[in-house]
PDB file of C-alpha atoms in Angstrom:
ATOM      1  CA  UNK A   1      20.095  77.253  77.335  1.00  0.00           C
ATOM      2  CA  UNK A   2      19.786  77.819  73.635  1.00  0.00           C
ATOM      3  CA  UNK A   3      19.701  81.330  73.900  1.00  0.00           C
ATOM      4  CA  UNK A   4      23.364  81.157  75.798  1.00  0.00           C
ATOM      5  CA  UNK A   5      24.756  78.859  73.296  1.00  0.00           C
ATOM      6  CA  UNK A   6      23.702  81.404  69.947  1.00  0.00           C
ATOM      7  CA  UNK A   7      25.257  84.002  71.693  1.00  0.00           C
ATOM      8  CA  UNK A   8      29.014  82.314  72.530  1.00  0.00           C
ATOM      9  CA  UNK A   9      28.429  81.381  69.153  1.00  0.00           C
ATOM     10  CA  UNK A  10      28.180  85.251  67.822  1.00  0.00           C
ATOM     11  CA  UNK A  11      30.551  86.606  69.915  1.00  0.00           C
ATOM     12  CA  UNK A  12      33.096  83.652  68.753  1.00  0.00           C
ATOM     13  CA  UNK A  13      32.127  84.423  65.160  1.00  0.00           C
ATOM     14  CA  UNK A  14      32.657  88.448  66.082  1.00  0.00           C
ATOM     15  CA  UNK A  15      36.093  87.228  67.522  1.00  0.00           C
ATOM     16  CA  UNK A  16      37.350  85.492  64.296  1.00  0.00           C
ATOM     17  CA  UNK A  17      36.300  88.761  61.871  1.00  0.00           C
ATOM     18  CA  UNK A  18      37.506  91.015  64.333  1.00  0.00           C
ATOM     19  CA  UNK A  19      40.931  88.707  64.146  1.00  0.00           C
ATOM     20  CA  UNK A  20      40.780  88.429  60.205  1.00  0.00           C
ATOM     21  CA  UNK A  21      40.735  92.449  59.623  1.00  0.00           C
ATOM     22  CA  UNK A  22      43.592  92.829  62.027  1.00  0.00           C
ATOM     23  CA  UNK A  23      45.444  90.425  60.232  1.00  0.00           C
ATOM     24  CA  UNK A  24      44.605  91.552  56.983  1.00  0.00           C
ATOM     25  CA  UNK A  25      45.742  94.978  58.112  1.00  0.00           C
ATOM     26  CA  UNK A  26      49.122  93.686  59.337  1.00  0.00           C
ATOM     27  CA  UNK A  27      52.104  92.257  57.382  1.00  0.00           C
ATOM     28  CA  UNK A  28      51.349  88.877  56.895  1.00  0.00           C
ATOM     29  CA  UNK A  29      54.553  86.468  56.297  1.00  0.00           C
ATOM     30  CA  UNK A  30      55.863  85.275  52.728  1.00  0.00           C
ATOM     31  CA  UNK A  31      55.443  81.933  53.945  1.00  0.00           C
ATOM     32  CA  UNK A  32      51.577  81.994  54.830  1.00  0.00           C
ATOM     33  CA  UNK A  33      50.951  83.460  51.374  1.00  0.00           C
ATOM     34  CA  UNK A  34      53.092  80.607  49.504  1.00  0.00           C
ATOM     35  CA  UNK A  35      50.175  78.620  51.841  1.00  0.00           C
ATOM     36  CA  UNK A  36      47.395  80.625  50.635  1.00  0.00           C
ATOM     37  CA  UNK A  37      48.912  79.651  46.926  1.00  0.00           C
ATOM     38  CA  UNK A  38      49.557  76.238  47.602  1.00  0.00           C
ATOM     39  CA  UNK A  39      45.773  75.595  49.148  1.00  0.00           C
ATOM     40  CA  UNK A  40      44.340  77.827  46.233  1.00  0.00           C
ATOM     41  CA  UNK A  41      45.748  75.404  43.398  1.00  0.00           C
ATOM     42  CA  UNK A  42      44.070  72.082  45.707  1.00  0.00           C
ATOM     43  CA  UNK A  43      40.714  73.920  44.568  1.00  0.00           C
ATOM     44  CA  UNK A  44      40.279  75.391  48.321  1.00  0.00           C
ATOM     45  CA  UNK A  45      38.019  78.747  48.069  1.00  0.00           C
ATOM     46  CA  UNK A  46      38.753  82.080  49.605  1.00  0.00           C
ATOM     47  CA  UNK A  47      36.405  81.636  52.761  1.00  0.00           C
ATOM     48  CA  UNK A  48      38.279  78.151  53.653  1.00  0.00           C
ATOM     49  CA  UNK A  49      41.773  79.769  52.755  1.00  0.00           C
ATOM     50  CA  UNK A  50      41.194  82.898  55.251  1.00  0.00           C
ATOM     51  CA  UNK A  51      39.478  80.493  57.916  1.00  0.00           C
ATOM     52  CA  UNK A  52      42.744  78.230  58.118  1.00  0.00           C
ATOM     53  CA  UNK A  53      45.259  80.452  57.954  1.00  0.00           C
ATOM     54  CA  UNK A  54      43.727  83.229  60.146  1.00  0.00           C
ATOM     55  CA  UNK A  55      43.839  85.887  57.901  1.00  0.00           C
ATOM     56  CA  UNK A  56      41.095  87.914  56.047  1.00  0.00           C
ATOM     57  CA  UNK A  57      39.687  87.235  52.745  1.00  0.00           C
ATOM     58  CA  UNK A  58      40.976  89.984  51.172  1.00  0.00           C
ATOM     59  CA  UNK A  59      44.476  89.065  52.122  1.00  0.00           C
ATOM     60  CA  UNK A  60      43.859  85.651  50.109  1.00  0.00           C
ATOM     61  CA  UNK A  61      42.846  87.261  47.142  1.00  0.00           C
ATOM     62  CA  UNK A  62      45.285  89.767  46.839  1.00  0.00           C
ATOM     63  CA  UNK A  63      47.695  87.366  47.354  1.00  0.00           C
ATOM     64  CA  UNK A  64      46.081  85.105  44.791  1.00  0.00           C
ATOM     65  CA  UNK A  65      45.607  88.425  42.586  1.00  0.00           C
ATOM     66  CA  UNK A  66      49.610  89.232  42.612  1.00  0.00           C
ATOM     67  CA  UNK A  67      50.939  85.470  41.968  1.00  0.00           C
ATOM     68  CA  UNK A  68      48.461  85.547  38.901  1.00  0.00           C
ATOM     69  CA  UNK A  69      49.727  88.321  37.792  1.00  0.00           C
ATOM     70  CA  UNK A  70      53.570  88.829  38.398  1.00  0.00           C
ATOM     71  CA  UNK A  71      53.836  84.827  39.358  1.00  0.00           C
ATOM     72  CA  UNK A  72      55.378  85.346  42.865  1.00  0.00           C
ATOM     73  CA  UNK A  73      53.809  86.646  46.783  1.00  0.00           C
ATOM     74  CA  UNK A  74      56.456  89.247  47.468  1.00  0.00           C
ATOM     75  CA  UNK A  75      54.958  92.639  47.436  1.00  0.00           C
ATOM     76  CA  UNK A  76      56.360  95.090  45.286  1.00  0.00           C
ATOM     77  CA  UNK A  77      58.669  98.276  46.630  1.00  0.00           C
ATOM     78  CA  UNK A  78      56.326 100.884  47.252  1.00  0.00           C
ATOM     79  CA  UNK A  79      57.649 104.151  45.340  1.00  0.00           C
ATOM     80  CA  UNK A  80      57.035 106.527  48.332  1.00  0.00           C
ATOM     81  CA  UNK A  81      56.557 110.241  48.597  1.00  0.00           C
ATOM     82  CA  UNK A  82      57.552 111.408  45.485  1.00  0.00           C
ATOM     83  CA  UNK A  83      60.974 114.361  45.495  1.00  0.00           C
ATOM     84  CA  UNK A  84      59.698 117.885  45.573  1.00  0.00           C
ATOM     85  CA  UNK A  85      63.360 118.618  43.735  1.00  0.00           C
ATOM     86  CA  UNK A  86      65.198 117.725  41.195  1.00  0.00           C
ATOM     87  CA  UNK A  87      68.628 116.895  40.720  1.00  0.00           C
ATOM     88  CA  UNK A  88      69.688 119.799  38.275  1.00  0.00           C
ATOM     89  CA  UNK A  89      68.091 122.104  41.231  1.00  0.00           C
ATOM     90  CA  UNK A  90      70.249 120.318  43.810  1.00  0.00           C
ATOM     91  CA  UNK A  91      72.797 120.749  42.510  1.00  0.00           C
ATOM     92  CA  UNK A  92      72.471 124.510  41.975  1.00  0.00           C
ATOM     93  CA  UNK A  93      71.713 125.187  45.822  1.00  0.00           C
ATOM     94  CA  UNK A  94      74.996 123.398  46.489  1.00  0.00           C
ATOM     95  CA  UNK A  95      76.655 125.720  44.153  1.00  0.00           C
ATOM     96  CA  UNK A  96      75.201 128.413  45.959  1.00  0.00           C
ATOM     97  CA  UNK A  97      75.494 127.585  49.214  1.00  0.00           C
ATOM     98  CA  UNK A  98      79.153 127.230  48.639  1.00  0.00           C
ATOM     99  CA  UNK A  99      79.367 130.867  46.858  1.00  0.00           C
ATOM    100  CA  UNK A 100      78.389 132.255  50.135  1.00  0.00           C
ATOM    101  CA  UNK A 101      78.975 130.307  53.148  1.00  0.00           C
ATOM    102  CA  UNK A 102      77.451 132.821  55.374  1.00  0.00           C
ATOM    103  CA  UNK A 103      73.666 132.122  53.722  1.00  0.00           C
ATOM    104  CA  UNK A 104      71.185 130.159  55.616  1.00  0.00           C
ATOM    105  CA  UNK A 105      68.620 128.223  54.716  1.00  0.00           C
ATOM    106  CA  UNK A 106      66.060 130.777  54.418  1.00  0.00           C
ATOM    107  CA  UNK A 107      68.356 133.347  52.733  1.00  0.00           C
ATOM    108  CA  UNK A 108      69.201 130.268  50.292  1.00  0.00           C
ATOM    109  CA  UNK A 109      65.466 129.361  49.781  1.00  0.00           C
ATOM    110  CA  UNK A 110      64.705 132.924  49.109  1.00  0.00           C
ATOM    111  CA  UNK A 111      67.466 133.448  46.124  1.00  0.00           C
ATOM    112  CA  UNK A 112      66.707 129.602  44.649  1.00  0.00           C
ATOM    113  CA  UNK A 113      62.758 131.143  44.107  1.00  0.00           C
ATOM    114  CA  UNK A 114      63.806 134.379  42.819  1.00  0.00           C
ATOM    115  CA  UNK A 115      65.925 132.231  39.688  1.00  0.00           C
ATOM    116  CA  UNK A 116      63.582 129.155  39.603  1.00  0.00           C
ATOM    117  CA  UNK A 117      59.310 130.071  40.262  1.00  0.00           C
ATOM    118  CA  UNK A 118      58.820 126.287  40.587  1.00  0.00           C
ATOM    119  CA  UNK A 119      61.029 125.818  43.552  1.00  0.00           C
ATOM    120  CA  UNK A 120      57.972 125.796  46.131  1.00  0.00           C
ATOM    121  CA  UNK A 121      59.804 123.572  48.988  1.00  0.00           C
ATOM    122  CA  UNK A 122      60.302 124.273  52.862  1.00  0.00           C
ATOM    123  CA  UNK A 123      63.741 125.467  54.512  1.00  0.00           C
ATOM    124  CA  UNK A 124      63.286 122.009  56.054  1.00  0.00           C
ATOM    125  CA  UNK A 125      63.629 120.663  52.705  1.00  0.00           C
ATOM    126  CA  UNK A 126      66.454 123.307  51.827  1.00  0.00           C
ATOM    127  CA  UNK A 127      68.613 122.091  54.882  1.00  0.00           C
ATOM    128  CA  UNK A 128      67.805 118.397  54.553  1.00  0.00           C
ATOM    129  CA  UNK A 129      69.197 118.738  51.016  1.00  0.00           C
ATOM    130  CA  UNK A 130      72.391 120.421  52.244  1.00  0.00           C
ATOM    131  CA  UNK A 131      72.940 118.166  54.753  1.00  0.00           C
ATOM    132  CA  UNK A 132      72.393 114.712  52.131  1.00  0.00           C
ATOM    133  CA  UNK A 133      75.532 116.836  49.920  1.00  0.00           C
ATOM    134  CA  UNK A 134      77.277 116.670  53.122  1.00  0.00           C
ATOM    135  CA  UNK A 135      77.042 120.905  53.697  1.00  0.00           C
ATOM    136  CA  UNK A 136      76.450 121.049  57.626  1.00  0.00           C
ATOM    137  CA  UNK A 137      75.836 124.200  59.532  1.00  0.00           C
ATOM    138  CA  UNK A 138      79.259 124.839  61.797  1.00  0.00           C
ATOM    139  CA  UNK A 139      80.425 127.905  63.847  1.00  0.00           C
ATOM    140  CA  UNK A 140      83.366 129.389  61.786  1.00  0.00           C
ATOM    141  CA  UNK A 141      86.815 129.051  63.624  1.00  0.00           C
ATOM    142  CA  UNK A 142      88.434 132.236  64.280  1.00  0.00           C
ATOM    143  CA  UNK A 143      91.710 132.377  62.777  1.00  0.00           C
ATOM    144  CA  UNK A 144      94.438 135.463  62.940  1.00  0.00           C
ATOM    145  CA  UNK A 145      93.264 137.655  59.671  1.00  0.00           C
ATOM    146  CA  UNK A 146      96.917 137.457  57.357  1.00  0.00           C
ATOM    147  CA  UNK A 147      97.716 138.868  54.086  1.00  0.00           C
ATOM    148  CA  UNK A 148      98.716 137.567  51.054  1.00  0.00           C
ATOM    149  CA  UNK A 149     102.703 138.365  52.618  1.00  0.00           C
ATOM    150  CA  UNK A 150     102.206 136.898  56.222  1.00  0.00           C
ATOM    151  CA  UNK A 151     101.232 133.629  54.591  1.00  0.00           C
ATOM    152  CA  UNK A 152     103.756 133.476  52.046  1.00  0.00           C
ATOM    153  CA  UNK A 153     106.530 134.428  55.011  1.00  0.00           C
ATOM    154  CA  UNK A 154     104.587 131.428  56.918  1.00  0.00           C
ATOM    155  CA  UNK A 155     104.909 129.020  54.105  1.00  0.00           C
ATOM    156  CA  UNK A 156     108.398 129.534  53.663  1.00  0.00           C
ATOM    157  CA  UNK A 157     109.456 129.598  57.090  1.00  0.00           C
ATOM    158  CA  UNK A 158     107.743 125.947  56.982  1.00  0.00           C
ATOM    159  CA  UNK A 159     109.412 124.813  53.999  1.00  0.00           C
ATOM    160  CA  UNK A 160     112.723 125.998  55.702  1.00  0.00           C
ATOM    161  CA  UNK A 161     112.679 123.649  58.329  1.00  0.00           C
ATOM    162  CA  UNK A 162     110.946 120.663  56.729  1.00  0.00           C
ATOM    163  CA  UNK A 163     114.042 118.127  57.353  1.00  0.00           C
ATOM    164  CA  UNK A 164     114.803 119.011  60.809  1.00  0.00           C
ATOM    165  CA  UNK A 165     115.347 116.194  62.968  1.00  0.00           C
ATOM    166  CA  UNK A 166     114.026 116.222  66.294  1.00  0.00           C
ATOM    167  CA  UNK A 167     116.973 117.218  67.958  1.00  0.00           C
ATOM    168  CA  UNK A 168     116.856 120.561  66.043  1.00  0.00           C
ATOM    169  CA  UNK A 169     113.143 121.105  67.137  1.00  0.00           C
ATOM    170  CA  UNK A 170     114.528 120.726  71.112  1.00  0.00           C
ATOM    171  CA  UNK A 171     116.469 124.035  70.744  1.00  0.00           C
ATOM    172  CA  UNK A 172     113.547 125.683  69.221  1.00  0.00           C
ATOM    173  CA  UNK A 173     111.351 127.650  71.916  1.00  0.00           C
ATOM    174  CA  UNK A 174     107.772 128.196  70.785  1.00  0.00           C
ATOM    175  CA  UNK A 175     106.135 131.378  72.460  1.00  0.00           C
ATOM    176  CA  UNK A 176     102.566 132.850  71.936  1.00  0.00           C
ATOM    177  CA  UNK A 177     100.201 134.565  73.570  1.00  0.00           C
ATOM    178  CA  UNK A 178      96.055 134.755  73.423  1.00  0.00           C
ATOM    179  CA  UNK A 179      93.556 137.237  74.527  1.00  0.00           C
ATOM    180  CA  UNK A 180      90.929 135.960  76.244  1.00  0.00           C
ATOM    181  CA  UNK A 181      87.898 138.552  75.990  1.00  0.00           C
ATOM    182  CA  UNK A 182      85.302 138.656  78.858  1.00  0.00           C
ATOM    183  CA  UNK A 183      82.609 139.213  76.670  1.00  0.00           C
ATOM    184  CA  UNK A 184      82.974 136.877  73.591  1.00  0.00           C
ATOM    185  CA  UNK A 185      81.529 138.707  70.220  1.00  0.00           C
ATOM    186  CA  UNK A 186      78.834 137.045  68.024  1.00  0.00           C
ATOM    187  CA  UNK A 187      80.014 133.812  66.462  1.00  0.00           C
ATOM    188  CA  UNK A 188      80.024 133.610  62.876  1.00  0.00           C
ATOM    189  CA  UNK A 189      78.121 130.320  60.869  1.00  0.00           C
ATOM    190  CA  UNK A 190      79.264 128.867  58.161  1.00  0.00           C
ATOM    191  CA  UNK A 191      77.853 125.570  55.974  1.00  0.00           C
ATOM    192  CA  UNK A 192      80.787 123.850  55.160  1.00  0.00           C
ATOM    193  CA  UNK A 193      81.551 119.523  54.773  1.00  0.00           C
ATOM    194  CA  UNK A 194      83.046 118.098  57.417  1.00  0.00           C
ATOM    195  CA  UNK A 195      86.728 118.451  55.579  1.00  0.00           C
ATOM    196  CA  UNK A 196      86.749 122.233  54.545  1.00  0.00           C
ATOM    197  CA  UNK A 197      87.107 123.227  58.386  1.00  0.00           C
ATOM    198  CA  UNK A 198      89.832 125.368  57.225  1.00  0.00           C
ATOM    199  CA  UNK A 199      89.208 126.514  54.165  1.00  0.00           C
ATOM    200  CA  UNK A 200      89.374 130.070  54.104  1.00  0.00           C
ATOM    201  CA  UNK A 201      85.847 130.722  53.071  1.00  0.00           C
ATOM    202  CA  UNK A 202      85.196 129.045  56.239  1.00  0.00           C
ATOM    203  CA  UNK A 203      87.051 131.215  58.666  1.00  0.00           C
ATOM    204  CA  UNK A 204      85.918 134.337  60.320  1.00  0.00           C
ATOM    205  CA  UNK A 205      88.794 136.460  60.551  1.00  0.00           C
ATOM    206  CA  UNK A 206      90.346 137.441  64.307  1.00  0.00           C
ATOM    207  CA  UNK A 207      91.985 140.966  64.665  1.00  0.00           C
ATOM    208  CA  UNK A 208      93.090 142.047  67.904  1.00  0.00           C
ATOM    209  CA  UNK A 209      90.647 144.993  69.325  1.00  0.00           C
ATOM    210  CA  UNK A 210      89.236 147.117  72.325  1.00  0.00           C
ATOM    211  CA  UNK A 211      87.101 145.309  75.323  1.00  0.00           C
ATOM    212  CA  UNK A 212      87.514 144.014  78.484  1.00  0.00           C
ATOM    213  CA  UNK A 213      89.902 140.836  78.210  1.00  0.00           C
ATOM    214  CA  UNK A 214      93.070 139.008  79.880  1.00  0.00           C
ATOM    215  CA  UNK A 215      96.114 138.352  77.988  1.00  0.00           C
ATOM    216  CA  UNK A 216      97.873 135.469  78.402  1.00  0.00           C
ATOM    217  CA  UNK A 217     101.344 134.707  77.278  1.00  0.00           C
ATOM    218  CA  UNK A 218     103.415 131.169  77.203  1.00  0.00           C
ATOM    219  CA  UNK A 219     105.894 128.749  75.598  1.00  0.00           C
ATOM    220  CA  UNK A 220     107.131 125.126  74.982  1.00  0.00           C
ATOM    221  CA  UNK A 221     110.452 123.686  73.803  1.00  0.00           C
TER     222      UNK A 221
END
């Protein structure tokens, strides 16, 4: 009946808008908007452009709108969410993170507001900008606390035996022993790069003390 065909007729009509805003919506291809350029200069309108190609009206004329105006279809790089920091300030939290590598990210965030008012950013943004300068949180090795003497005497003793071949080094017997404690004490964090592991700064000093452990003692030639 009449009244059957009018309504396949809307709902097909419903179909195609409903199609044209989700395609307006979505990326559409470079090559479909060189189309909508190439059928726009044969004197086709907007309407006929969108029908063709499947793809809304406004698509066609922003499309049209752009190659007007900068001559080409290729959208332009979208700027983003703008930097809550600048560089100068970067640069200053990396100078103090590495002053004290004990600070965290709040303890950081805290002293960068007390010397700049306008430094209203998260300690998400505080870490995330250590982390792009390459300063990662680590636990601090633990590393037998010497003096200024015990690592000259080390150095030396190095130095010393630089040339050795290796059939010096098979009459050398190497001995040590570790404690093992049953209760491990708080670990230390540091924010170091992924190449100061050892930098002294980045150690938390061992010393032998009291607690329930097991000594171990062994050697290699």
């Amino acid at each position: 009946s009449c009244t059957a065909i009018f309504f396949v007729i809307c709902l097909f009509r419903c179909f195609v808008k409903v199609k044209a805003v989700i395609m307006g919506r979505s990326s559409v291809s470079e090559d479909i908007k060189w189309q909508v350029i190439g059928m726009y200069k044969t004197g086709s309108s907007y309407r006929t452009i969108a029908s063709k190609l499947h793809v809304s009206k406004t698509c066609v004329e922003n499309t049209v709108r752009r190659f007007n105006l900068a001559g080409t279809v290729i959208d332009a790089p979208r700027s983003g969410r703008p930097r809550k920091t600048t560089p100068r300030q970067d640069r200053k939290l990396l100078v103090m993170s590495k002053k004290d590598r004990n600070a965290s990210a709040p303890d950081l965030l805290s002293s960068m507001k007390q010397d700049d008012d306008r430094y209203n950013v998260s300690v998400a943004t505080v870490s995330s900008r250590l982390r792009d300068a390459g300063m990662k949180s680590f636990y601090a090795i633990r590393k037998p606390l010497l003096n200024d003497k015990a690592k000259k005497t080390r150095q030396v003793w190095c130095k010393a035996r630089l040339g050795w071949t290796k059939e010096a080094w098979r009459r050398v017997l190497f001995s040590d022993e570790s404690r093992f404690e049953l209760f491990p004490r708080r670990r230390v964090r540091v924010r170091r790069t992924n190449t100061e592991k050892f930098l002294p700064a980045c150690v938390a000093p061992a010393v032998q003390a009291g607690g329930e452990a097991v000594m171990i003692w062994g050697c290699i030639s």
